[in-house]
Amino acid sequence: MLQLFQLGGWVLPIIIFAAVLTLAIIGNRFWVLRRSRIAPATLAAQVTNLVEVGKVQQAVKLLYENDTPLARLMLAALQQAGQPRDVIKEVVEETGRHEVAHLDRYLNFLGSIAGVSPLLGLLGTVFGIMSAFSAIGSVGVGDPKALASGIAEALITTASGLIVAIPSLIMYRYFRGRVDSLVLEMEREALKVVNLLAGGQE
């Protein structure tokens, strides 16, 4: 492993650093984007039941105690009780945009790693080929050992860049879809509260 690290040239440590960042972001997003942490299963039903029977203050208390994105979204609606439906909906949408920004945190960086890693691998390939041609210029083509270092650098960095990029792209797409799914669910539940507060008007 140490030999591969040495043969990979100066580009390889950058790719390894990108891999470490990728693992950290994936672990963080798996922890943060749990459904129980974003939109608890029973919360929406409890709040809508309380609002339906006129216990708005109890619903507000329940939401304050449940510090999740869904709770904050529904709380924004309840705090506008008595306002026209359009006003309530606008407040909910504004709150939703803030929550989406929190859920999207680090995902653009993960996508950037997925895009940049193959380019870093390609850069290492170019430097490896340059090194190989430099060796050819120095000793000719009769000594394969002189070419081995440059070829190894080219192949190792190319493979490393792809090894980092492929899972990064897969996880970026997965988390992006998960965020979209969670946001749609939160908006649906928040709109139920909006409709209840507005007397069911469209």
Coordinates of N, CA, C and O in Angstrom, one line a residue, residues 7-73:
L7 N 4.1 5.6 -5.6 CA 4.1 5.5 -7.1 C 3.0 6.5 -7.6 O 3.1 6.9 -8.8
G8 N 2.0 6.8 -6.8 CA 0.9 7.6 -7.3 C 1.2 9.1 -7.5 O 0.4 9.8 -8.1
G9 N 2.4 9.5 -7.1 CA 2.8 10.9 -7.3 C 2.0 11.9 -6.4 O 1.3 11.5 -5.5
W10 N 2.2 13.2 -6.6 CA 1.6 14.2 -5.7 C 0.1 14.3 -5.9 O -0.6 14.9 -5.0
V11 N -0.5 13.8 -7.0 CA -1.9 13.9 -7.1 C -2.7 12.9 -6.3 O -3.8 13.2 -5.8
L12 N -2.1 11.8 -6.0 CA -2.8 10.7 -5.2 C -3.2 11.2 -3.8 O -4.3 10.9 -3.4
P13 N -2.3 11.9 -3.1 CA -2.8 12.3 -1.7 C -4.0 13.2 -1.8 O -4.9 13.2 -0.9
I14 N -4.1 14.0 -2.9 CA -5.3 14.9 -3.0 C -6.6 14.0 -3.2 O -7.6 14.3 -2.6
I15 N -6.4 13.0 -4.0 CA -7.6 12.1 -4.3 C -8.0 11.3 -3.0 O -9.1 11.2 -2.7
I16 N -6.9 10.9 -2.2 CA -7.2 10.3 -1.0 C -7.9 11.2 0.0 O -8.9 10.8 0.7
F17 N -7.5 12.4 0.0 CA -8.2 13.4 0.9 C -9.6 13.6 0.5 O -10.5 13.7 1.3
A18 N -9.9 13.6 -0.9 CA -11.3 13.7 -1.4 C -12.1 12.5 -1.0 O -13.3 12.6 -0.6
A19 N -11.4 11.4 -0.9 CA -12.1 10.1 -0.5 C -12.5 10.2 1.0 O -13.6 9.8 1.3
V20 N -11.6 10.7 1.8 CA -11.9 10.9 3.2 C -13.1 11.8 3.4 O -14.0 11.6 4.2
L21 N -13.1 13.0 2.7 CA -14.2 13.9 2.8 C -15.5 13.3 2.3 O -16.6 13.5 2.9
T22 N -15.4 12.5 1.3 CA -16.6 11.8 0.8 C -17.2 10.9 1.8 O -18.4 10.9 2.1
L23 N -16.4 10.1 2.5 CA -16.9 9.2 3.5 C -17.5 10.0 4.7 O -18.5 9.6 5.2
A24 N -16.9 11.1 5.0 CA -17.4 11.9 6.1 C -18.8 12.5 5.8 O -19.7 12.5 6.6
I25 N -18.9 13.0 4.6 CA -20.2 13.6 4.1 C -21.3 12.5 4.1 O -22.4 12.7 4.5
I26 N -20.9 11.4 3.5 CA -21.9 10.3 3.4 C -22.4 9.8 4.8 O -23.6 9.7 5.0
G27 N -21.4 9.7 5.7 CA -21.8 9.3 7.1 C -22.7 10.4 7.7 O -23.7 10.0 8.4
N28 N -22.4 11.6 7.5 CA -23.2 12.7 8.1 C -24.6 12.8 7.5 O -25.5 12.9 8.3
R29 N -24.7 12.6 6.2 CA -26.0 12.7 5.6 C -26.9 11.5 5.9 O -28.1 11.6 6.1
F30 N -26.3 10.3 6.1 CA -27.0 9.1 6.5 C -27.6 9.4 7.9 O -28.7 9.0 8.2
W31 N -26.8 10.1 8.8 CA -27.3 10.3 10.1 C -28.3 11.4 10.2 O -29.4 11.3 10.8
V32 N -28.1 12.5 9.4 CA -29.0 13.6 9.4 C -30.4 13.3 8.7 O -31.4 13.7 9.2
L33 N -30.3 12.6 7.6 CA -31.5 12.4 6.7 C -32.3 11.2 7.1 O -32.9 10.6 6.2
R34 N -32.3 10.8 8.4 CA -33.2 9.8 8.8 C -34.6 10.3 8.9 O -34.8 11.4 9.3
R35 N -35.5 9.5 8.5 CA -36.9 9.9 8.5 C -37.4 10.2 9.9 O -38.1 11.2 10.1
S36 N -37.0 9.5 10.9 CA -37.4 9.8 12.3 C -36.9 11.1 12.7 O -37.4 11.7 13.6
R37 N -35.8 11.6 12.2 CA -35.2 12.9 12.6 C -35.8 14.0 11.8 O -35.7 15.2 12.2
I38 N -36.3 13.8 10.6 CA -36.8 14.8 9.7 C -38.4 14.9 9.8 O -38.9 16.0 10.1
A39 N -39.0 13.8 9.7 CA -40.5 13.8 9.7 C -41.0 12.6 10.5 O -41.3 11.5 9.9
P40 N -41.1 12.7 11.8 CA -41.5 11.6 12.6 C -42.9 11.0 12.2 O -43.8 11.8 11.8
A41 N -43.1 9.7 12.2 CA -44.2 9.1 11.6 C -45.6 9.6 12.2 O -46.5 9.8 11.5
T42 N -45.6 9.7 13.5 CA -46.9 10.0 14.2 C -47.2 11.5 14.4 O -48.3 11.9 14.8
L43 N -46.2 12.3 14.2 CA -46.3 13.8 14.6 C -47.4 14.5 13.8 O -48.2 15.2 14.3
A44 N -47.4 14.3 12.5 CA -48.4 15.0 11.6 C -49.8 14.6 12.0 O -50.7 15.5 12.1
A45 N -50.0 13.3 12.3 CA -51.4 12.9 12.6 C -51.8 13.5 14.0 O -52.9 13.9 14.2
Q46 N -50.9 13.5 14.9 CA -51.2 14.1 16.2 C -51.6 15.6 16.1 O -52.5 16.0 16.7
V47 N -50.8 16.3 15.3 CA -51.0 17.7 15.2 C -52.3 18.0 14.5 O -53.1 18.8 14.9
T48 N -52.6 17.3 13.4 CA -53.8 17.5 12.6 C -55.1 17.1 13.5 O -56.1 17.8 13.4
N49 N -54.9 16.1 14.3 CA -56.0 15.7 15.2 C -56.3 16.8 16.2 O -57.5 17.2 16.5
L50 N -55.3 17.4 16.8 CA -55.4 18.5 17.8 C -56.0 19.7 17.1 O -56.9 20.4 17.7
V51 N -55.6 20.1 15.9 CA -56.1 21.3 15.2 C -57.6 21.1 14.8 O -58.4 22.0 14.9
E52 N -57.9 19.9 14.4 CA -59.3 19.6 14.0 C -60.3 19.8 15.2 O -61.4 20.2 14.9
V53 N -59.8 19.5 16.4 CA -60.7 19.7 17.5 C -60.5 21.0 18.2 O -61.0 21.3 19.3
G54 N -59.8 21.9 17.6 CA -59.6 23.3 18.1 C -58.5 23.4 19.2 O -58.4 24.5 19.8
K55 N -57.7 22.4 19.4 CA -56.7 22.5 20.5 C -55.4 23.0 19.8 O -54.4 22.3 19.8
V56 N -55.4 24.2 19.3 CA -54.2 24.7 18.6 C -53.0 24.9 19.5 O -51.9 24.6 19.2
Q57 N -53.3 25.4 20.7 CA -52.2 25.7 21.7 C -51.5 24.4 22.1 O -50.3 24.4 22.2
Q58 N -52.3 23.3 22.2 CA -51.7 22.0 22.5 C -50.8 21.5 21.4 O -49.8 21.0 21.6
A59 N -51.3 21.8 20.2 CA -50.5 21.4 19.0 C -49.2 22.2 18.9 O -48.2 21.6 18.6
V60 N -49.3 23.5 19.2 CA -48.1 24.3 19.2 C -47.1 23.8 20.3 O -45.9 23.7 20.0
K61 N -47.6 23.5 21.5 CA -46.7 22.9 22.5 C -46.1 21.7 22.1 O -44.9 21.5 22.3
L62 N -46.8 20.8 21.4 CA -46.3 19.5 20.9 C -45.2 19.8 19.9 O -44.1 19.1 19.9
L63 N -45.4 20.7 19.0 CA -44.4 21.0 18.0 C -43.1 21.7 18.6 O -42.0 21.4 18.1
Y64 N -43.3 22.5 19.6 CA -42.1 23.1 20.3 C -41.3 22.0 20.9 O -40.0 22.1 20.9
E65 N -41.9 21.0 21.4 CA -41.2 19.9 22.1 C -40.5 18.9 21.1 O -39.6 18.2 21.5
N66 N -41.0 19.0 19.8 CA -40.5 18.1 18.8 C -39.7 18.9 17.8 O -40.2 19.3 16.8
D67 N -38.4 19.0 18.1 CA -37.6 19.9 17.2 C -37.1 19.2 16.0 O -35.9 18.7 15.9
T68 N -38.0 19.1 15.0 CA -37.6 18.5 13.7 C -38.0 19.4 12.6 O -38.8 20.3 12.8
P69 N -37.5 19.2 11.4 CA -37.9 20.1 10.3 C -39.4 20.1 10.0 O -40.0 21.2 9.7
L70 N -40.1 18.9 10.1 CA -41.5 18.9 9.9 C -42.2 19.7 11.0 O -43.2 20.4 10.7
A71 N -41.7 19.6 12.2 CA -42.3 20.3 13.3 C -42.2 21.8 13.1 O -43.2 22.6 13.3
R72 N -41.1 22.3 12.7 CA -40.9 23.7 12.4 C -41.7 24.2 11.3 O -42.2 25.3 11.3
L73 N -42.0 23.3 10.3 CA -42.8 23.7 9.2 C -44.3 23.9 9.6 O -45.0 24.8 9.3

